[in-house]
PDB file of C-alpha atoms in Angstrom:
ATOM      1  CA  UNK A   1     132.318  68.766  15.918  1.00 87.00           C
ATOM      2  CA  UNK A   2     132.938  66.412  18.497  1.00 88.00           C
ATOM      3  CA  UNK A   3     135.395  67.343  21.246  1.00 90.00           C
ATOM      4  CA  UNK A   4     136.575  65.030  24.128  1.00 89.00           C
ATOM      5  CA  UNK A   5     138.763  66.481  26.797  1.00 86.00           C
ATOM      6  CA  UNK A   6     141.380  63.902  28.650  1.00 79.00           C
ATOM      7  CA  UNK A   7     143.077  65.311  31.388  1.00 74.00           C
ATOM      8  CA  UNK A   8     144.106  62.389  33.608  1.00 68.00           C
ATOM      9  CA  UNK A   9     142.144  59.396  32.448  1.00 65.00           C
ATOM     10  CA  UNK A  10     143.178  56.755  29.865  1.00 72.00           C
ATOM     11  CA  UNK A  11     141.408  57.224  26.148  1.00 75.00           C
ATOM     12  CA  UNK A  12     138.960  54.488  26.695  1.00 75.00           C
ATOM     13  CA  UNK A  13     135.755  56.159  25.672  1.00 81.00           C
ATOM     14  CA  UNK A  14     133.520  54.537  22.911  1.00 87.00           C
ATOM     15  CA  UNK A  15     135.111  57.144  20.127  1.00 87.00           C
ATOM     16  CA  UNK A  16     133.158  54.993  17.290  1.00 88.00           C
ATOM     17  CA  UNK A  17     129.872  55.404  18.863  1.00 89.00           C
ATOM     18  CA  UNK A  18     130.594  59.073  18.924  1.00 89.00           C
ATOM     19  CA  UNK A  19     131.558  59.546  15.596  1.00 88.00           C
ATOM     20  CA  UNK A  20     128.762  57.089  14.428  1.00 89.00           C
ATOM     21  CA  UNK A  21     126.053  59.179  16.386  1.00 90.00           C
ATOM     22  CA  UNK A  22     127.520  62.533  14.755  1.00 87.00           C
ATOM     23  CA  UNK A  23     127.217  60.758  11.083  1.00 88.00           C
ATOM     24  CA  UNK A  24     123.588  59.620  11.767  1.00 91.00           C
ATOM     25  CA  UNK A  25     122.657  62.955  13.148  1.00 90.00           C
ATOM     26  CA  UNK A  26     124.107  65.081  10.394  1.00 91.00           C
ATOM     27  CA  UNK A  27     124.671  62.857   7.450  1.00 91.00           C
ATOM     28  CA  UNK A  28     125.122  65.893   5.286  1.00 93.00           C
ATOM     29  CA  UNK A  29     127.980  67.478   6.878  1.00 91.00           C
ATOM     30  CA  UNK A  30     131.785  66.560   7.429  1.00 90.00           C
ATOM     31  CA  UNK A  31     132.582  65.601  11.052  1.00 89.00           C
ATOM     32  CA  UNK A  32     135.514  67.264  12.867  1.00 92.00           C
ATOM     33  CA  UNK A  33     136.505  64.749  15.687  1.00 93.00           C
ATOM     34  CA  UNK A  34     138.954  66.029  18.244  1.00 93.00           C
ATOM     35  CA  UNK A  35     140.795  64.910  21.635  1.00 92.00           C
ATOM     36  CA  UNK A  36     142.449  67.617  23.735  1.00 89.00           C
ATOM     37  CA  UNK A  37     144.813  65.838  25.897  1.00 86.00           C
ATOM     38  CA  UNK A  38     148.096  66.689  27.618  1.00 82.00           C
ATOM     39  CA  UNK A  39     150.459  64.901  24.961  1.00 83.00           C
ATOM     40  CA  UNK A  40     147.948  65.494  21.874  1.00 87.00           C
ATOM     41  CA  UNK A  41     147.448  61.543  21.529  1.00 86.00           C
ATOM     42  CA  UNK A  42     144.020  60.505  19.653  1.00 88.00           C
ATOM     43  CA  UNK A  43     142.556  57.500  18.216  1.00 89.00           C
ATOM     44  CA  UNK A  44     142.323  56.681  14.585  1.00 88.00           C
ATOM     45  CA  UNK A  45     140.166  59.237  12.724  1.00 89.00           C
ATOM     46  CA  UNK A  46     140.406  61.980  15.510  1.00 92.00           C
ATOM     47  CA  UNK A  47     142.627  64.772  15.479  1.00 93.00           C
ATOM     48  CA  UNK A  48     144.880  64.973  18.791  1.00 92.00           C
ATOM     49  CA  UNK A  49     145.375  68.521  20.024  1.00 91.00           C
ATOM     50  CA  UNK A  50     148.223  68.800  22.826  1.00 88.00           C
ATOM     51  CA  UNK A  51     147.569  71.232  26.124  1.00 86.00           C
ATOM     52  CA  UNK A  52     150.923  73.005  25.145  1.00 85.00           C
ATOM     53  CA  UNK A  53     149.635  73.682  21.705  1.00 89.00           C
ATOM     54  CA  UNK A  54     146.236  74.804  22.855  1.00 89.00           C
ATOM     55  CA  UNK A  55     147.791  76.999  25.530  1.00 87.00           C
ATOM     56  CA  UNK A  56     150.280  78.518  22.836  1.00 87.00           C
ATOM     57  CA  UNK A  57     147.246  79.488  20.407  1.00 89.00           C
ATOM     58  CA  UNK A  58     144.956  80.809  23.280  1.00 87.00           C
ATOM     59  CA  UNK A  59     147.970  82.985  24.545  1.00 87.00           C
ATOM     60  CA  UNK A  60     148.469  84.512  21.283  1.00 85.00           C
ATOM     61  CA  UNK A  61     144.864  85.167  20.773  1.00 85.00           C
ATOM     62  CA  UNK A  62     144.504  86.518  23.861  1.00 86.00           C
ATOM     63  CA  UNK A  63     147.420  88.920  23.535  1.00 83.00           C
ATOM     64  CA  UNK A  64     146.020  90.173  20.049  1.00 83.00           C
ATOM     65  CA  UNK A  65     142.581  90.740  21.725  1.00 81.00           C
ATOM     66  CA  UNK A  66     144.207  92.842  24.906  1.00 78.00           C
ATOM     67  CA  UNK A  67     145.781  94.953  22.370  1.00 77.00           C
ATOM     68  CA  UNK A  68     142.904  95.359  19.778  1.00 78.00           C
ATOM     69  CA  UNK A  69     140.116  95.805  22.265  1.00 78.00           C
ATOM     70  CA  UNK A  70     139.367  97.345  25.823  1.00 78.00           C
ATOM     71  CA  UNK A  71     139.893  94.934  28.622  1.00 77.00           C
ATOM     72  CA  UNK A  72     136.804  92.993  29.582  1.00 83.00           C
ATOM     73  CA  UNK A  73     135.699  90.125  31.884  1.00 84.00           C
ATOM     74  CA  UNK A  74     136.006  87.566  29.351  1.00 87.00           C
ATOM     75  CA  UNK A  75     139.652  88.539  28.717  1.00 85.00           C
ATOM     76  CA  UNK A  76     140.233  88.011  32.296  1.00 87.00           C
ATOM     77  CA  UNK A  77     138.505  84.633  32.781  1.00 89.00           C
ATOM     78  CA  UNK A  78     140.471  83.494  29.447  1.00 88.00           C
ATOM     79  CA  UNK A  79     143.677  84.368  31.191  1.00 88.00           C
ATOM     80  CA  UNK A  80     142.516  82.555  34.583  1.00 89.00           C
ATOM     81  CA  UNK A  81     141.544  79.590  32.278  1.00 86.00           C
ATOM     82  CA  UNK A  82     145.121  79.754  30.703  1.00 85.00           C
ATOM     83  CA  UNK A  83     147.133  79.973  33.821  1.00 85.00           C
ATOM     84  CA  UNK A  84     144.794  76.803  35.382  1.00 84.00           C
ATOM     85  CA  UNK A  85     146.105  74.784  32.421  1.00 80.00           C
ATOM     86  CA  UNK A  86     149.548  75.756  32.720  1.00 79.00           C
ATOM     87  CA  UNK A  87     149.432  74.755  36.079  1.00 79.00           C
ATOM     88  CA  UNK A  88     147.832  71.265  35.314  1.00 74.00           C
ATOM     89  CA  UNK A  89     150.681  70.987  32.544  1.00 73.00           C
ATOM     90  CA  UNK A  90     153.245  72.324  34.764  1.00 66.00           C
ATOM     91  CA  UNK A  91     156.679  70.365  34.029  1.00 60.00           C
ATOM     92  CA  UNK A  92     159.123  69.448  36.876  1.00 61.00           C
ATOM     93  CA  UNK A  93     161.348  72.425  37.808  1.00 59.00           C
ATOM     94  CA  UNK A  94     163.872  69.907  39.461  1.00 70.00           C
ATOM     95  CA  UNK A  95     167.044  69.620  37.305  1.00 74.00           C
ATOM     96  CA  UNK A  96     167.330  65.938  36.021  1.00 79.00           C
ATOM     97  CA  UNK A  97     170.761  65.464  37.916  1.00 86.00           C
ATOM     98  CA  UNK A  98     169.330  66.715  40.984  1.00 87.00           C
ATOM     99  CA  UNK A  99     166.645  64.325  41.010  1.00 85.00           C
ATOM    100  CA  UNK A 100     168.903  61.362  40.017  1.00 91.00           C
ATOM    101  CA  UNK A 101     170.988  62.461  42.944  1.00 92.00           C
ATOM    102  CA  UNK A 102     168.368  62.710  45.314  1.00 92.00           C
ATOM    103  CA  UNK A 103     166.825  59.291  44.531  1.00 92.00           C
ATOM    104  CA  UNK A 104     170.431  57.361  44.601  1.00 94.00           C
ATOM    105  CA  UNK A 105     171.057  58.921  47.676  1.00 95.00           C
ATOM    106  CA  UNK A 106     167.691  58.676  49.745  1.00 95.00           C
ATOM    107  CA  UNK A 107     169.052  56.253  52.309  1.00 95.00           C
ATOM    108  CA  UNK A 108     171.862  58.646  53.389  1.00 95.00           C
ATOM    109  CA  UNK A 109     169.246  61.596  52.999  1.00 94.00           C
ATOM    110  CA  UNK A 110     167.128  60.054  55.265  1.00 95.00           C
ATOM    111  CA  UNK A 111     169.853  59.166  57.847  1.00 96.00           C
ATOM    112  CA  UNK A 112     170.915  62.809  57.824  1.00 95.00           C
ATOM    113  CA  UNK A 113     167.457  64.008  58.295  1.00 95.00           C
ATOM    114  CA  UNK A 114     166.878  61.392  61.489  1.00 96.00           C
ATOM    115  CA  UNK A 115     170.198  62.733  62.862  1.00 97.00           C
ATOM    116  CA  UNK A 116     169.287  66.505  62.257  1.00 95.00           C
ATOM    117  CA  UNK A 117     165.667  65.592  64.272  1.00 96.00           C
ATOM    118  CA  UNK A 118     167.570  63.877  66.987  1.00 97.00           C
ATOM    119  CA  UNK A 119     170.193  66.750  67.513  1.00 96.00           C
ATOM    120  CA  UNK A 120     167.361  69.261  67.455  1.00 97.00           C
ATOM    121  CA  UNK A 121     165.573  67.449  70.127  1.00 97.00           C
ATOM    122  CA  UNK A 122     168.471  66.806  72.244  1.00 97.00           C
ATOM    123  CA  UNK A 123     169.163  70.603  72.058  1.00 96.00           C
ATOM    124  CA  UNK A 124     165.600  71.207  73.236  1.00 97.00           C
ATOM    125  CA  UNK A 125     165.799  68.969  76.047  1.00 98.00           C
ATOM    126  CA  UNK A 126     169.161  70.393  77.183  1.00 97.00           C
ATOM    127  CA  UNK A 127     167.702  73.769  77.242  1.00 97.00           C
ATOM    128  CA  UNK A 128     164.688  72.640  79.380  1.00 98.00           C
ATOM    129  CA  UNK A 129     167.282  71.339  81.795  1.00 97.00           C
ATOM    130  CA  UNK A 130     169.265  74.426  81.592  1.00 97.00           C
ATOM    131  CA  UNK A 131     166.107  76.701  82.158  1.00 98.00           C
ATOM    132  CA  UNK A 132     164.800  74.296  84.928  1.00 97.00           C
ATOM    133  CA  UNK A 133     167.826  74.680  86.821  1.00 97.00           C
ATOM    134  CA  UNK A 134     167.874  78.514  86.289  1.00 97.00           C
ATOM    135  CA  UNK A 135     164.627  79.096  87.719  1.00 97.00           C
ATOM    136  CA  UNK A 136     164.705  76.257  90.408  1.00 96.00           C
ATOM    137  CA  UNK A 137     165.096  78.671  93.200  1.00 95.00           C
ATOM    138  CA  UNK A 138     161.830  80.126  92.547  1.00 95.00           C
ATOM    139  CA  UNK A 139     160.329  76.773  91.820  1.00 94.00           C
ATOM    140  CA  UNK A 140     159.128  77.829  88.363  1.00 97.00           C
ATOM    141  CA  UNK A 141     158.074  75.052  85.962  1.00 97.00           C
ATOM    142  CA  UNK A 142     159.383  75.681  82.239  1.00 98.00           C
ATOM    143  CA  UNK A 143     157.300  74.396  79.359  1.00 97.00           C
ATOM    144  CA  UNK A 144     158.589  73.587  76.032  1.00 98.00           C
ATOM    145  CA  UNK A 145     157.400  73.209  72.388  1.00 97.00           C
ATOM    146  CA  UNK A 146     158.922  72.670  69.069  1.00 97.00           C
ATOM    147  CA  UNK A 147     158.133  74.206  65.757  1.00 96.00           C
ATOM    148  CA  UNK A 148     159.374  74.646  62.415  1.00 93.00           C
ATOM    149  CA  UNK A 149     159.382  77.923  60.458  1.00 92.00           C
ATOM    150  CA  UNK A 150     160.407  77.536  56.904  1.00 86.00           C
ATOM    151  CA  UNK A 151     161.931  74.328  57.506  1.00 89.00           C
ATOM    152  CA  UNK A 152     164.275  75.627  60.547  1.00 94.00           C
ATOM    153  CA  UNK A 153     163.650  74.720  64.228  1.00 96.00           C
ATOM    154  CA  UNK A 154     162.242  77.022  66.649  1.00 97.00           C
ATOM    155  CA  UNK A 155     162.589  76.191  70.204  1.00 98.00           C
ATOM    156  CA  UNK A 156     159.705  77.687  72.409  1.00 98.00           C
ATOM    157  CA  UNK A 157     160.059  78.094  76.058  1.00 98.00           C
ATOM    158  CA  UNK A 158     157.542  79.630  78.470  1.00 97.00           C
ATOM    159  CA  UNK A 159     157.003  79.344  82.162  1.00 97.00           C
ATOM    160  CA  UNK A 160     153.877  77.234  83.104  1.00 95.00           C
ATOM    161  CA  UNK A 161     152.288  79.991  85.950  1.00 95.00           C
ATOM    162  CA  UNK A 162     151.654  82.509  82.801  1.00 96.00           C
ATOM    163  CA  UNK A 163     148.053  83.027  81.965  1.00 92.00           C
ATOM    164  CA  UNK A 164     148.730  84.160  78.510  1.00 94.00           C
ATOM    165  CA  UNK A 165     150.391  82.221  75.602  1.00 94.00           C
ATOM    166  CA  UNK A 166     153.680  84.305  75.701  1.00 96.00           C
ATOM    167  CA  UNK A 167     156.791  82.584  75.238  1.00 97.00           C
ATOM    168  CA  UNK A 168     160.339  83.008  74.083  1.00 98.00           C
ATOM    169  CA  UNK A 169     161.583  81.458  70.843  1.00 98.00           C
ATOM    170  CA  UNK A 170     165.080  80.292  70.063  1.00 97.00           C
ATOM    171  CA  UNK A 171     164.887  80.261  66.289  1.00 97.00           C
ATOM    172  CA  UNK A 172     167.701  78.213  64.824  1.00 95.00           C
ATOM    173  CA  UNK A 173     167.446  80.133  61.225  1.00 92.00           C
ATOM    174  CA  UNK A 174     170.639  79.135  58.808  1.00 88.00           C
ATOM    175  CA  UNK A 175     169.216  80.750  55.876  1.00 86.00           C
ATOM    176  CA  UNK A 176     172.157  82.595  54.098  1.00 86.00           C
ATOM    177  CA  UNK A 177     172.994  86.005  55.496  1.00 85.00           C
ATOM    178  CA  UNK A 178     170.437  84.958  58.781  1.00 88.00           C
ATOM    179  CA  UNK A 179     171.632  84.514  62.358  1.00 90.00           C
ATOM    180  CA  UNK A 180     170.146  82.458  65.243  1.00 94.00           C
ATOM    181  CA  UNK A 181     167.171  84.661  66.970  1.00 95.00           C
ATOM    182  CA  UNK A 182     165.794  84.915  70.190  1.00 96.00           C
ATOM    183  CA  UNK A 183     162.251  86.060  70.003  1.00 96.00           C
ATOM    184  CA  UNK A 184     160.302  87.206  72.669  1.00 96.00           C
ATOM    185  CA  UNK A 185     156.445  86.982  72.019  1.00 96.00           C
ATOM    186  CA  UNK A 186     154.136  88.857  74.328  1.00 96.00           C
ATOM    187  CA  UNK A 187     150.245  87.844  73.807  1.00 96.00           C
ATOM    188  CA  UNK A 188     147.112  88.911  75.059  1.00 94.00           C
ATOM    189  CA  UNK A 189     147.820  92.718  74.971  1.00 94.00           C
ATOM    190  CA  UNK A 190     143.994  93.474  74.721  1.00 92.00           C
ATOM    191  CA  UNK A 191     144.123  97.167  75.304  1.00 92.00           C
ATOM    192  CA  UNK A 192     145.910 100.014  74.158  1.00 92.00           C
ATOM    193  CA  UNK A 193     147.471 100.506  77.706  1.00 92.00           C
ATOM    194  CA  UNK A 194     148.801  96.939  77.772  1.00 92.00           C
ATOM    195  CA  UNK A 195     150.311  97.259  74.270  1.00 91.00           C
ATOM    196  CA  UNK A 196     151.948 100.425  75.465  1.00 91.00           C
ATOM    197  CA  UNK A 197     153.410  98.928  78.581  1.00 90.00           C
ATOM    198  CA  UNK A 198     154.686  95.983  76.769  1.00 90.00           C
ATOM    199  CA  UNK A 199     156.658  98.144  74.295  1.00 89.00           C
ATOM    200  CA  UNK A 200     158.048 100.393  77.303  1.00 87.00           C
ATOM    201  CA  UNK A 201     159.133  97.425  79.465  1.00 84.00           C
ATOM    202  CA  UNK A 202     160.206  94.662  77.080  1.00 80.00           C
ATOM    203  CA  UNK A 203     162.568  96.344  74.331  1.00 80.00           C
ATOM    204  CA  UNK A 204     165.675  96.023  75.520  1.00 71.00           C
ATOM    205  CA  UNK A 205     168.398  98.928  74.970  1.00 68.00           C
ATOM    206  CA  UNK A 206     170.081  96.659  72.246  1.00 69.00           C
ATOM    207  CA  UNK A 207     167.246  94.582  70.162  1.00 85.00           C
ATOM    208  CA  UNK A 208     167.275  94.053  66.214  1.00 89.00           C
ATOM    209  CA  UNK A 209     163.962  94.066  65.452  1.00 91.00           C
ATOM    210  CA  UNK A 210     160.278  94.569  66.944  1.00 91.00           C
ATOM    211  CA  UNK A 211     156.782  94.450  65.471  1.00 92.00           C
ATOM    212  CA  UNK A 212     153.147  94.063  66.350  1.00 92.00           C
ATOM    213  CA  UNK A 213     150.738  90.962  65.117  1.00 89.00           C
ATOM    214  CA  UNK A 214     147.214  90.272  65.493  1.00 89.00           C
ATOM    215  CA  UNK A 215     146.034  93.808  65.400  1.00 88.00           C
ATOM    216  CA  UNK A 216     148.606  94.596  68.121  1.00 90.00           C
ATOM    217  CA  UNK A 217     147.366  92.005  70.881  1.00 93.00           C
ATOM    218  CA  UNK A 218     150.901  90.264  70.252  1.00 94.00           C
ATOM    219  CA  UNK A 219     153.988  91.985  70.375  1.00 94.00           C
ATOM    220  CA  UNK A 220     157.261  90.743  69.267  1.00 95.00           C
ATOM    221  CA  UNK A 221     160.791  91.598  70.116  1.00 94.00           C
ATOM    222  CA  UNK A 222     164.082  89.887  68.382  1.00 95.00           C
ATOM    223  CA  UNK A 223     167.638  89.822  69.217  1.00 93.00           C
ATOM    224  CA  UNK A 224     170.091  88.451  66.871  1.00 92.00           C
ATOM    225  CA  UNK A 225     172.809  86.036  68.396  1.00 91.00           C
ATOM    226  CA  UNK A 226     176.305  86.826  66.846  1.00 84.00           C
ATOM    227  CA  UNK A 227     178.188  83.791  65.671  1.00 75.00           C
ATOM    228  CA  UNK A 228     180.100  83.714  68.625  1.00 69.00           C
ATOM    229  CA  UNK A 229     177.180  83.626  70.945  1.00 60.00           C
ATOM    230  CA  UNK A 230     175.910  80.479  69.208  1.00 66.00           C
ATOM    231  CA  UNK A 231     177.507  78.115  71.948  1.00 85.00           C
ATOM    232  CA  UNK A 232     174.778  76.352  73.331  1.00 89.00           C
ATOM    233  CA  UNK A 233     175.351  77.845  76.928  1.00 90.00           C
ATOM    234  CA  UNK A 234     175.512  81.318  75.565  1.00 91.00           C
ATOM    235  CA  UNK A 235     172.326  80.750  73.495  1.00 94.00           C
ATOM    236  CA  UNK A 236     170.292  79.266  76.670  1.00 96.00           C
ATOM    237  CA  UNK A 237     171.732  82.182  78.436  1.00 95.00           C
ATOM    238  CA  UNK A 238     170.028  84.529  76.297  1.00 95.00           C
ATOM    239  CA  UNK A 239     166.680  82.480  76.296  1.00 97.00           C
ATOM    240  CA  UNK A 240     166.886  82.886  80.538  1.00 97.00           C
ATOM    241  CA  UNK A 241     167.203  86.424  80.245  1.00 95.00           C
ATOM    242  CA  UNK A 242     164.530  87.110  77.939  1.00 95.00           C
ATOM    243  CA  UNK A 243     162.468  84.827  80.002  1.00 97.00           C
ATOM    244  CA  UNK A 244     163.450  86.911  83.279  1.00 96.00           C
ATOM    245  CA  UNK A 245     162.243  90.129  81.471  1.00 94.00           C
ATOM    246  CA  UNK A 246     158.844  88.524  80.269  1.00 96.00           C
ATOM    247  CA  UNK A 247     158.066  86.832  83.646  1.00 96.00           C
ATOM    248  CA  UNK A 248     158.266  90.416  85.198  1.00 94.00           C
ATOM    249  CA  UNK A 249     155.529  91.569  82.703  1.00 94.00           C
ATOM    250  CA  UNK A 250     153.537  88.752  82.852  1.00 94.00           C
ATOM    251  CA  UNK A 251     153.529  88.868  86.722  1.00 93.00           C
ATOM    252  CA  UNK A 252     152.761  92.675  86.718  1.00 90.00           C
ATOM    253  CA  UNK A 253     150.124  92.506  84.080  1.00 86.00           C
ATOM    254  CA  UNK A 254     148.072  89.258  84.532  1.00 74.00           C
ATOM    255  CA  UNK A 255     145.439  88.818  81.893  1.00 69.00           C
TER     256      UNK A 255
END
C-alpha cells in the first residue's frame, strides 16, 4: 500500500513513479494506492479518502475500543490525533448571511470602527483634562493609557509621582448585563502587612467586588457605575475619588 497524505499542497507528486516502484518491488502483489486529502480527491488509479470520512471511521473505532477495553495511552493519543484533524478541517462557524452582510458593508463597518476609536480617544483626553484640573492645586501630573479588555476600552489613569504601577481604570464594558466600572489596582504589595493595609484602607463601604492577583501582590477593588452615573462628568468624578484614595495609600506606603 502507498499512502499519500495531502493537507494544504496541490497533488503534483509523481504518482506514476510511486505506483511503478511498488509494482517493480512487489510484482506478485496487488497494489493499493491511497490519497488522504481534505476533499477526498485523487488521481486516476488511486483511491481518494476525505478527512471527514477518515475522522468518522476513526471516531467509531475509538468509541468501540473505549467500550471493549481499558483506557490506555494509545487511545488517548488517537483521540488527540482526531481532535487535531478536526481542527485542521474545521468549517466556518459564521453563518453565510452574516459573512455576506459583513463583506457587503465593509466600508460602513470600518467607518464605525474608526468613529468608535475616535470617540474613545476623545473621552480619554477629556478625562485626562478633568483629572489634571482636579489635581492642579497640588501640582500632581496625571498619566493615562488605553487598553482593550475583551474588545471594550479600559481607560487607565494614575499619578506620575507614584513609585508602584498602581492605577485606576474606567472600564467601559457594554456586555449585556454588565455596567461601566471603576477599578482600583493596588500593585507591589510585597508583604502580608501591605496586603492587609491595602484591604483595610482601600475597600470603600460601598464596593461591588474585590480580589487579589499575582499571589497577592496586586489587589483590585471594583465599583460599578449605575446607568444614571454614566454621564461623563460623573464617571470622571468617580475616577478622581478613587485616585484620591489610592494616592493616600501610595504616599503612606512608598515601595
